Coordinates of C-alpha atoms and ligand atoms in Angstrom, one line a residue:
M189 CA -20.8 -12.5 10.8
I190 CA -17.3 -12.9 11.8
K191 CA -15.8 -10.9 14.8
I192 CA -12.6 -9.7 14.6
F193 CA -10.8 -9.4 18.0
D194 CA -7.8 -7.3 17.8
T195 CA -4.9 -8.2 19.9
T196 CA -2.3 -5.9 18.6
L197 CA -2.1 -3.7 21.9
R198 CA -1.6 -6.9 23.8
D199 CA 0.1 -10.0 22.2
G200 CA 1.3 -7.3 19.5
E201 CA 2.6 -5.0 21.9
Q202 CA 4.2 -7.5 24.3
S203 CA 6.9 -8.4 21.5
P204 CA 10.2 -6.9 21.3
G205 CA 10.6 -3.5 19.4
F206 CA 6.8 -2.7 19.5
S207 CA 6.4 -1.3 23.0
M208 CA 3.8 1.7 23.0
N209 CA 3.5 4.2 25.9
L210 CA 0.0 5.3 27.2
R211 CA -0.4 7.9 24.9
E212 CA 0.4 5.8 21.8
K213 CA -1.7 3.3 22.9
L214 CA -4.9 5.5 23.2
I215 CA -4.3 6.7 19.7
M216 CA -4.3 3.4 18.2
A217 CA -7.1 2.2 20.0
K218 CA -8.9 4.9 18.5
Q219 CA -7.9 4.2 15.2
L220 CA -8.9 0.6 15.8
E221 CA -12.4 1.7 16.8
N222 CA -12.6 3.8 13.5
L223 CA -11.4 0.6 11.8
G224 CA -14.7 -1.2 13.1
V225 CA -12.8 -4.0 15.1
D226 CA -15.2 -5.7 17.5
V227 CA -13.0 -6.3 20.5
I228 CA -9.8 -4.4 21.6
E229 CA -7.7 -6.4 23.7
A230 CA -6.1 -3.8 25.6
G231 CA -3.4 -5.1 27.9
F232 CA -2.3 -7.4 30.7
A233 CA -3.7 -5.1 33.4
A234 CA -2.0 -7.3 36.2
A235 CA 1.5 -7.1 34.5
S236 CA 2.3 -3.4 35.3
D237 CA 1.1 -0.1 36.5
D238 CA 1.5 1.0 32.5
D239 CA -0.8 -1.7 31.3
F240 CA -3.4 -1.5 34.1
E241 CA -3.6 2.0 33.2
S242 CA -4.1 1.6 29.6
V243 CA -6.5 -1.1 30.0
R244 CA -8.5 1.6 32.5
Q245 CA -8.3 4.5 29.9
I246 CA -8.9 2.5 26.5
G247 CA -11.8 0.9 28.3
E248 CA -13.4 4.4 29.6
M249 CA -12.5 5.9 25.7
C250 CA -14.4 3.3 23.7
E251 CA -18.2 3.4 23.7
N252 CA -19.0 0.8 21.1
T253 CA -15.9 -1.5 20.8
E254 CA -15.9 -4.4 23.6
V255 CA -12.4 -3.7 25.5
C256 CA -10.6 -6.9 26.9
G257 CA -7.9 -7.2 29.6
L258 CA -6.0 -10.5 29.4
A259 CA -5.5 -12.4 32.9
R260 CA -4.3 -15.9 33.8
C261 CA -6.4 -17.9 35.9
H262 CA -5.2 -16.3 39.5
E263 CA -7.3 -14.3 41.5
Q264 CA -5.1 -11.5 41.6
D265 CA -4.9 -11.1 37.9
I266 CA -8.7 -11.4 37.2
E267 CA -9.4 -8.8 40.1
A268 CA -6.8 -6.5 38.4
T269 CA -8.7 -6.8 35.1
M270 CA -11.9 -6.1 36.7
K271 CA -10.7 -3.3 38.5
A272 CA -9.2 -1.9 35.4
L273 CA -12.1 -2.5 33.2
V274 CA -15.3 -1.2 35.9
D275 CA -15.9 1.8 34.1
A276 CA -15.7 0.3 30.6
A277 CA -18.9 0.2 28.5
K278 CA -18.2 -3.0 27.1
P279 CA -15.9 -4.6 29.4
R280 CA -14.4 -8.1 28.3
V281 CA -12.3 -10.4 30.6
H282 CA -10.0 -13.1 28.8
V283 CA -8.7 -15.7 31.0
F284 CA -6.2 -18.4 30.3
I285 CA -4.4 -21.6 31.0
A286 CA -2.1 -23.9 29.5
T287 CA -3.8 -27.2 28.6
S288 CA -0.6 -29.0 26.9
D289 CA 1.3 -31.8 29.0
I290 CA 4.7 -29.8 28.0
H291 CA 3.2 -26.5 29.6
L292 CA 1.7 -28.2 32.6
E293 CA 4.6 -30.3 33.3
H294 CA 7.3 -28.1 32.4
K295 CA 5.7 -24.6 33.3
L296 CA 3.0 -24.6 35.6
K297 CA 3.9 -27.9 37.5
M298 CA 0.2 -28.6 37.2
T299 CA -2.0 -31.9 37.0
R300 CA -4.7 -31.6 34.4
D301 CA -7.2 -31.9 37.4
E302 CA -5.6 -29.0 38.9
A303 CA -5.7 -27.0 35.6
I304 CA -9.2 -27.6 35.2
K305 CA -10.2 -26.6 38.7
K306 CA -8.1 -23.3 38.2
A307 CA -10.1 -22.8 34.9
I308 CA -13.4 -23.0 36.7
M309 CA -12.3 -20.6 39.3
G310 CA -11.2 -18.3 36.7
V311 CA -14.2 -17.9 34.4
K312 CA -16.8 -18.2 37.3
L313 CA -14.9 -15.2 38.7
A314 CA -14.9 -13.0 35.4
R315 CA -18.4 -14.0 34.9
S316 CA -19.2 -12.3 38.4
F317 CA -18.1 -9.2 36.8
T318 CA -19.3 -9.5 33.0
S319 CA -21.0 -11.8 30.7
M320 CA -18.3 -11.2 28.3
V321 CA -15.7 -14.1 28.9
D322 CA -13.0 -15.6 26.8
F323 CA -11.6 -18.8 27.5
S324 CA -8.3 -19.9 26.1
P325 CA -6.5 -23.4 26.5
E326 CA -3.0 -22.0 26.0
D327 CA -1.1 -24.4 23.5
A328 CA -4.3 -25.8 22.6
T329 CA -3.1 -27.4 19.2
R330 CA -0.1 -29.3 21.3
S331 CA -3.0 -30.6 23.9
D332 CA -4.2 -33.7 24.5
R333 CA -8.0 -33.7 22.5
K334 CA -9.6 -35.4 25.0
F335 CA -8.3 -33.1 28.2
L336 CA -9.2 -30.1 25.7
V337 CA -13.1 -31.6 25.4
E338 CA -12.9 -31.8 29.2
I339 CA -11.8 -28.3 30.0
L340 CA -13.7 -26.7 27.1
T341 CA -16.9 -28.2 28.5
E342 CA -16.0 -27.0 32.1
A343 CA -15.4 -23.6 30.6
I344 CA -18.8 -23.3 29.0
K345 CA -20.3 -24.5 32.2
A346 CA -18.3 -21.7 34.3
G347 CA -19.9 -19.3 31.9
A348 CA -17.4 -18.3 29.1
D349 CA -19.2 -16.8 25.9
T350 CA -16.3 -17.7 23.7
L351 CA -13.6 -20.6 23.5
N352 CA -10.4 -19.0 22.0
I353 CA -8.3 -21.8 20.4
P354 CA -4.5 -20.8 20.4
D355 CA -2.1 -22.4 18.2
T356 CA 0.5 -20.8 20.9
V357 CA 3.7 -21.8 19.1
G358 CA 2.6 -21.6 15.8
Y359 CA 2.9 -25.0 15.1
S360 CA -0.1 -26.2 13.4
T361 CA -1.0 -26.5 9.6
P362 CA -4.3 -25.6 7.9
E363 CA -5.7 -28.9 7.6
E364 CA -4.8 -29.7 11.5
F365 CA -6.2 -26.2 12.8
G366 CA -9.2 -26.6 10.6
D367 CA -9.8 -30.2 11.8
L368 CA -9.5 -29.2 15.5
I369 CA -11.9 -26.4 15.3
K370 CA -14.5 -29.0 13.6
F371 CA -13.8 -31.4 16.2
I372 CA -14.1 -29.0 19.0
R373 CA -17.5 -27.7 17.3
E374 CA -18.6 -31.6 17.1
N375 CA -17.4 -32.8 21.0
V376 CA -17.7 -30.3 23.4
P377 CA -21.1 -30.3 24.8
G378 CA -22.6 -26.6 24.6
A379 CA -20.2 -25.4 21.9
D380 CA -23.3 -24.5 19.4
K381 CA -24.0 -22.1 22.0
V382 CA -20.5 -19.9 22.2
I383 CA -18.2 -18.5 20.0
I384 CA -15.6 -20.1 18.6
S385 CA -12.1 -18.2 18.0
T386 CA -9.0 -18.6 16.6
H387 CA -5.7 -17.1 18.0
C388 CA -2.8 -18.4 15.6
H389 CA 1.0 -17.5 15.7
N390 CA 3.1 -17.4 12.4
D391 CA 6.2 -19.2 13.4
L392 CA 5.8 -21.4 10.3
G393 CA 4.2 -18.7 8.3
M394 CA 0.9 -20.2 8.5
A395 CA -0.9 -17.7 11.0
V396 CA -3.5 -16.3 8.4
A397 CA -3.8 -19.5 6.6
N398 CA -4.8 -21.4 9.7
S399 CA -7.2 -18.5 11.0
L400 CA -8.9 -18.9 7.8
A401 CA -9.3 -22.9 7.9
G402 CA -10.9 -22.2 11.5
V403 CA -13.4 -19.9 9.7
R404 CA -13.9 -22.6 7.2
N405 CA -14.5 -25.3 10.1
G406 CA -17.0 -22.8 12.2
A407 CA -15.0 -20.3 14.0
T408 CA -16.8 -17.3 14.0
Q409 CA -14.0 -14.8 15.5
V410 CA -10.6 -14.4 14.8
E411 CA -8.0 -12.8 17.1
C412 CA -5.6 -11.2 15.2
T413 CA -3.3 -7.8 14.9
I414 CA -2.4 -5.4 12.7
N415 CA 0.5 -6.1 10.4
G416 CA 0.8 -9.5 12.0
I417 CA 2.7 -8.1 14.9
G418 CA 3.2 -10.4 18.2
E419 CA 5.2 -12.8 19.9
R420 CA 8.1 -14.1 18.2
A421 CA 7.0 -14.3 14.4
G422 CA 3.6 -12.4 15.2
N423 CA 0.1 -13.4 14.9
A424 CA -2.4 -13.5 12.1
A425 CA -2.3 -10.2 10.3
L426 CA -5.8 -8.7 10.7
E427 CA -5.5 -7.1 7.3
E428 CA -4.7 -10.3 5.5
V429 CA -7.6 -12.3 7.4
V430 CA -9.9 -9.9 6.6
M431 CA -9.4 -9.2 2.9
A432 CA -9.0 -12.8 2.3
M433 CA -12.6 -13.2 3.4
K434 CA -13.8 -10.1 1.6
T435 CA -12.0 -11.1 -1.6
R436 CA -13.2 -14.8 -1.6
P437 CA -16.8 -14.5 -0.3
D438 CA -17.3 -17.8 -2.4
L439 CA -15.0 -19.4 0.3
Y440 CA -15.9 -17.6 3.5
P441 CA -19.5 -16.4 3.4
G442 CA -19.4 -14.4 6.8
A443 CA -18.7 -10.5 6.4
T444 CA -17.0 -8.9 9.2
G445 CA -17.5 -5.5 10.4
I446 CA -14.2 -3.9 9.5
I447 CA -14.4 -0.9 7.6
T448 CA -11.4 -1.8 4.8
P449 CA -10.7 1.4 3.5
Q450 CA -9.1 2.5 6.9
L451 CA -6.8 -0.7 6.7
F452 CA -3.6 1.2 5.0
A453 CA -4.1 4.1 7.8
T454 CA -4.1 1.9 10.7
S455 CA -1.2 -0.1 9.2
K456 CA 0.8 3.1 8.7
L457 CA -0.2 4.6 12.2
L458 CA 1.1 1.7 13.9
Q459 CA 4.5 1.8 11.7
Q460 CA 5.1 5.4 13.0
I461 CA 4.1 4.8 16.2
T462 CA 6.7 2.0 16.7
G463 CA 9.0 3.2 14.1
Q464 CA 8.9 -0.4 12.8
K465 CA 8.1 -0.7 8.9
V466 CA 6.5 -3.5 7.1
Q467 CA 8.6 -5.0 4.3
P468 CA 7.5 -3.4 0.6
N469 CA 6.2 -6.6 -0.4
K470 CA 4.1 -7.0 2.7
A471 CA 0.2 -8.5 1.3
I472 CA -2.4 -5.7 1.6
V473 CA -0.3 -2.7 3.3
G474 CA 3.3 -3.0 1.7
R475 CA 4.7 -0.3 -0.4
N476 CA 4.6 -2.9 -3.4
A477 CA 1.2 -4.5 -2.7
F478 CA -0.1 -2.2 -5.4
A479 CA 2.6 -1.3 -7.5
H480 CA 3.2 -2.9 -11.1
E481 CA 6.5 -2.4 -12.4
A482 CA 6.7 -5.0 -15.1
G483 CA 5.9 -3.4 -18.6
I484 CA 3.2 -6.1 -19.2
H485 CA 1.6 -5.6 -15.8
Q486 CA 1.7 -2.1 -16.3
H487 CA 0.0 -2.1 -19.6
G488 CA -2.7 -4.7 -18.4
V489 CA -3.5 -2.9 -15.1
M490 CA -3.9 0.7 -17.0
N491 CA -6.1 -1.3 -19.9
Y492 CA -8.2 -3.0 -17.4
S493 CA -7.5 -3.1 -13.3
L494 CA -8.6 -6.7 -12.8
T495 CA -6.2 -8.0 -15.3
Y496 CA -3.4 -7.9 -12.2
E497 CA -5.6 -6.9 -9.2
I498 CA -7.5 -9.0 -7.2
M499 CA -8.7 -6.4 -4.9
K500 CA -9.1 -2.5 -5.6
P501 CA -6.5 -0.3 -3.9
E502 CA -9.1 2.1 -2.7
D503 CA -10.7 -1.1 -0.6
V504 CA -7.7 -0.9 1.6
G505 CA -7.2 2.7 1.6
Y506 CA -4.8 3.5 -1.3
Q507 CA -5.7 6.2 -3.2
S508 CA -4.9 4.5 -6.3
S509 CA -2.5 1.8 -7.4
Q510 CA 1.1 3.3 -7.9
L511 CA 2.7 2.5 -11.1
I512 CA 6.4 3.4 -9.6
L513 CA 8.4 3.0 -12.5
G514 CA 11.9 1.2 -12.8
K515 CA 14.1 -0.2 -15.7
H516 CA 11.0 -3.0 -16.6
S517 CA 8.6 -0.2 -17.5
G518 CA 7.7 0.6 -20.9
R519 CA 7.1 3.7 -23.1
K520 CA 3.2 3.4 -22.5
A521 CA 3.6 3.5 -18.4
L522 CA 6.3 6.4 -19.0
A523 CA 3.7 8.4 -21.0
A524 CA 0.7 7.7 -18.8
R525 CA 2.7 9.1 -15.8
L526 CA 3.8 11.9 -17.5
E527 CA -0.1 12.5 -18.2
G528 CA -0.8 12.0 -14.9
L529 CA 1.5 14.6 -13.9
G530 CA 0.1 16.9 -16.6
I531 CA 2.9 16.8 -18.9
K532 CA 1.7 16.2 -22.2
V533 CA 4.5 15.4 -24.8
S534 CA 4.5 14.7 -28.6
S535 CA 5.8 11.4 -29.6
E536 CA 9.3 12.6 -30.8
R537 CA 9.8 14.2 -27.5
L538 CA 8.7 11.0 -25.6
D539 CA 11.2 9.2 -27.3
S540 CA 14.1 11.4 -25.9
I541 CA 12.7 11.2 -22.4
F542 CA 12.3 7.6 -22.8
K543 CA 15.7 7.1 -23.6
K544 CA 16.8 9.5 -20.6
F545 CA 14.6 7.5 -18.3
K546 CA 16.0 4.1 -19.2
A547 CA 19.5 5.5 -18.3
L548 CA 18.4 6.7 -15.1
A549 CA 16.6 3.3 -14.3
D550 CA 19.9 1.5 -15.1
R551 CA 21.1 3.6 -11.9
K552 CA 18.3 4.0 -9.8
K553 CA 15.9 1.2 -8.7
N554 CA 12.7 3.2 -8.4
I555 CA 12.0 6.1 -10.5
Y556 CA 9.6 8.6 -8.2
D557 CA 7.8 11.7 -9.8
E558 CA 10.2 14.1 -9.1
D559 CA 12.9 12.2 -10.9
L560 CA 10.4 12.0 -13.8
I561 CA 9.7 15.5 -13.9
M562 CA 13.5 16.5 -13.8
V563 CA 14.0 14.5 -17.1
A564 CA 11.1 15.7 -18.4
M565 CA 12.2 19.5 -17.6
D566 CA 15.7 18.8 -18.0
Y567 CA 15.9 20.6 -14.6
D568 CA 19.3 20.1 -13.0
V569 CA 18.6 19.4 -9.6
D570 CA 21.8 19.8 -7.9
K571 CA 21.7 23.6 -8.4
K572 CA 19.4 24.6 -5.8
F573 CA 20.8 22.6 -2.4
E574 CA 24.2 21.2 -1.9
L575 CA 26.3 20.6 1.2
V576 CA 29.5 22.1 0.3
S577 CA 31.2 21.0 3.4
A578 CA 30.7 19.4 7.1
R579 CA 32.8 19.2 10.1
I580 CA 31.2 17.0 12.7
F581 CA 32.6 16.5 16.1
S582 CA 30.8 13.8 18.2
E583 CA 31.9 12.4 21.4
K584 CA 30.6 9.4 23.9
D585 CA 27.8 10.7 26.3
K586 CA 28.1 14.5 24.8
M587 CA 26.0 16.5 22.5
A588 CA 27.4 16.3 19.0
K589 CA 28.1 19.5 16.9
A590 CA 27.9 20.2 12.9
D591 CA 29.5 22.9 11.5
C592 CA 28.7 23.3 8.0
V593 CA 28.4 25.2 5.0
I594 CA 25.3 24.6 2.6
R595 CA 24.3 26.1 -0.8
C596 CA 21.0 27.3 -1.2
G597 CA 21.1 28.5 -5.0
E598 CA 23.5 31.3 -4.8
E599 CA 23.7 31.5 -1.1
M600 CA 26.5 30.0 1.0
E601 CA 25.0 29.5 4.8
E602 CA 27.6 29.0 7.4
I603 CA 25.8 27.1 10.1
E604 CA 26.4 25.3 13.3
A605 CA 23.9 23.1 15.1
E606 CA 23.8 20.3 18.1
G607 CA 22.0 16.9 18.3
D608 CA 21.9 13.9 20.5
G609 CA 24.3 12.2 17.6
P610 CA 26.2 13.2 14.4
V611 CA 23.4 12.9 12.4
S612 CA 21.1 14.6 14.5
A613 CA 23.2 17.7 14.5
L614 CA 23.7 17.5 10.9
Y615 CA 20.4 17.3 10.2
S616 CA 19.4 20.2 12.6
A617 CA 21.6 22.4 10.8
I618 CA 20.3 21.4 7.4
V619 CA 16.5 21.9 8.8
K620 CA 17.7 25.3 10.3
V621 CA 19.1 26.4 6.8
S622 CA 16.1 25.3 5.0
R623 CA 13.4 25.9 7.1
L624 CA 12.1 22.4 6.5
K625 CA 9.2 21.3 8.1
G626 CA 8.5 17.8 9.1
Q627 CA 10.4 14.6 10.5
L628 CA 12.5 12.1 9.5
T629 CA 10.4 8.6 9.1
S630 CA 12.6 6.0 8.3
F631 CA 16.6 5.9 8.0
A632 CA 18.7 2.7 6.7
I633 CA 22.6 2.7 5.9
N634 CA 23.9 -0.2 3.7
A635 CA 27.4 -1.0 2.6
L636 CA 27.7 -0.9 -1.2
T637 CA 31.0 -2.6 -1.0
P638 CA 32.1 -4.9 1.4
E639 CA 35.8 -3.6 1.6
K640 CA 37.1 -1.4 4.6
E641 CA 36.7 1.7 2.6
A642 CA 33.5 0.6 1.7
V643 CA 30.6 3.3 0.5
G644 CA 27.5 3.7 2.6
M645 CA 24.4 4.2 0.5
V646 CA 21.7 6.0 3.1
N647 CA 18.0 5.8 2.4
I648 CA 15.7 8.0 4.2
E649 CA 12.0 8.8 4.1
W650 CA 11.2 12.3 5.5
T651 CA 7.5 13.1 6.2
D652 CA 6.5 16.9 5.3
G653 CA 4.3 19.3 7.5
D654 CA 1.2 17.9 5.2
G655 CA 2.0 14.6 6.0
K656 CA 3.5 13.6 2.5
Q657 CA 6.6 11.1 2.1
W658 CA 9.6 12.2 0.3
Y659 CA 12.5 9.7 -0.3
G660 CA 16.4 10.8 -0.5
H661 CA 19.3 8.7 -1.0
A662 CA 23.0 9.3 -1.4
S663 CA 26.4 7.5 -1.1
D664 CA 29.5 8.7 0.5
T665 CA 32.5 7.0 2.3
D666 CA 31.3 8.9 5.3
V667 CA 28.3 7.3 6.2
T668 CA 27.4 10.9 8.5
V669 CA 27.8 12.8 5.2
A670 CA 26.2 10.7 3.3
A671 CA 23.1 11.0 5.4
G672 CA 23.6 14.9 5.1
K673 CA 23.3 14.3 1.2
A674 CA 20.3 12.3 1.6
L675 CA 18.4 15.2 3.4
I676 CA 19.8 17.4 0.9
D677 CA 18.5 14.8 -2.0
V678 CA 14.8 15.5 -0.1
L679 CA 15.2 19.1 -0.5
N680 CA 16.0 19.2 -3.9
R681 CA 13.0 16.8 -4.5
M682 CA 11.1 19.2 -2.9
E683 CA 12.0 22.1 -5.0
I684 CA 11.7 20.4 -8.1
R685 CA 8.2 19.7 -7.5
R686 CA 7.7 23.4 -6.2
V687 CA 9.1 24.6 -9.5
Y688 CA 7.1 22.4 -11.3
D689 CA 3.7 23.4 -9.2
R690 CA 4.3 26.7 -10.2
E691 CA 5.4 26.6 -13.9
Q692 CA 3.3 23.7 -14.9
G693 CA 1.3 25.4 -17.5
R694 CA 4.3 26.9 -19.2
L695 CA 5.9 23.2 -19.1
Q696 CA 3.2 21.7 -20.8
F697 CA 3.6 24.4 -23.3
V698 CA 7.2 23.9 -23.8
M699 CA 6.9 20.1 -24.3
Ligands
KIV251 O1 -0.7 -17.5 22.3 C1 -1.5 -17.6 23.4 O2 -1.5 -18.7 23.6 C2 -1.6 -16.5 23.6 C3 -3.0 -16.4 24.7 C4 -2.7 -16.1 25.9 C5 -4.0 -16.5 24.4 O3 -1.5 -15.3 23.3
ZN252 ZN1 -0.4 -15.2 21.4

């Protein structure tokens, strides 16, 4: 059994752009419990009142999961952690001290002997409170191995039940890190009685590979984070470590307790809370992780999914693999997607739809279901909603105002609204007129041309009241107007879907 120690709320949360408030941390901790992690590192109690409170409240909330607080080998740090965890069902304390000469000399200004004394004091104090104590020699991969053996031996003697081996600066490689774990197992007296854990950073892009090499060499706990967030380039990504072990039991025989169909939802929750999206091609949880665009791939997956899929999308919480259509997609994929939408077409009709689809795909990168419905139905999207005019007033430190005319079908609506900034004012106006529910969950502007009068392209994601995502894009020389048009694009897509759902039976007949 491999233990999964999640440090999303500590190492992950401490990196720029990923901070969470108490409520968000509690929501995330609840989901980590649902996911089945063995340990949640909830924060660094001595760092701030907020951190203390999150360790305390997460500790109180979790019944089945161990909740851990991080502490330096300082009495006041460890005491704060113990105080925060006093009502936790399963409290764990994680103490650390740097062991590399670089850190000892330039950061701690301490000798090796002094570090050993501090480590013993820290582990003993934590051990007086709980039997679940992790000890980490920070910067272990750049530490002298003989000294590592000494300090780890003392940590075991002082009562640590877990030795966590950090590659703090992401310097190691899989061969070297695996060898270090093996060395520790073979040379530290008592190492066979404790858990050896990995904690790898991703500075050279090897955090997951290094963690897995650790497991191959006897580590039975992996410290990791959702989406691989963490200091600098991040930590080992939990979803990648877990799915690598699940997909290759021939290489990693020990199972984890992770409920893998919860992976996608957990990743998505973190993205929503922090506002930081993973890249589309991110392994396991990226938007494209199970999307096949190339015609040959789509054909293969439709015939037998294992041709191009090494994992089942359902195993990580995807409903099914998405066949996103694009310019490389063939007639077969188009027909299958149409059929999936309930649109059955004759072979001649498919020819004409395919031609229109290819022309559209030359202009647009991804073709979503609503685009296909539009092509198949000859439905003119521009008819329902249109941003006819928009006057936007904004001034530094003042609320912005939007005064616009929006056409909804035959009606012209004149509307005024306010917002924190120009886009927010314009969006308030559009939302008022259309009574659109939900919220903006992603917003990106790119310049289409580099010149001064560049055209701005805005891509947005809108999550509706039922949690479904809709995409909108539009361009204009005025980026605020482009943003408004992108939301109008979302409204038109929703409208297409509404018309389609209402008239589905009739349309199938028409085809
Ligand atoms: O990267 C690191 O060394 C750490 C320790 C505190 C475990 O995060
Ligand atoms: Zn770290």
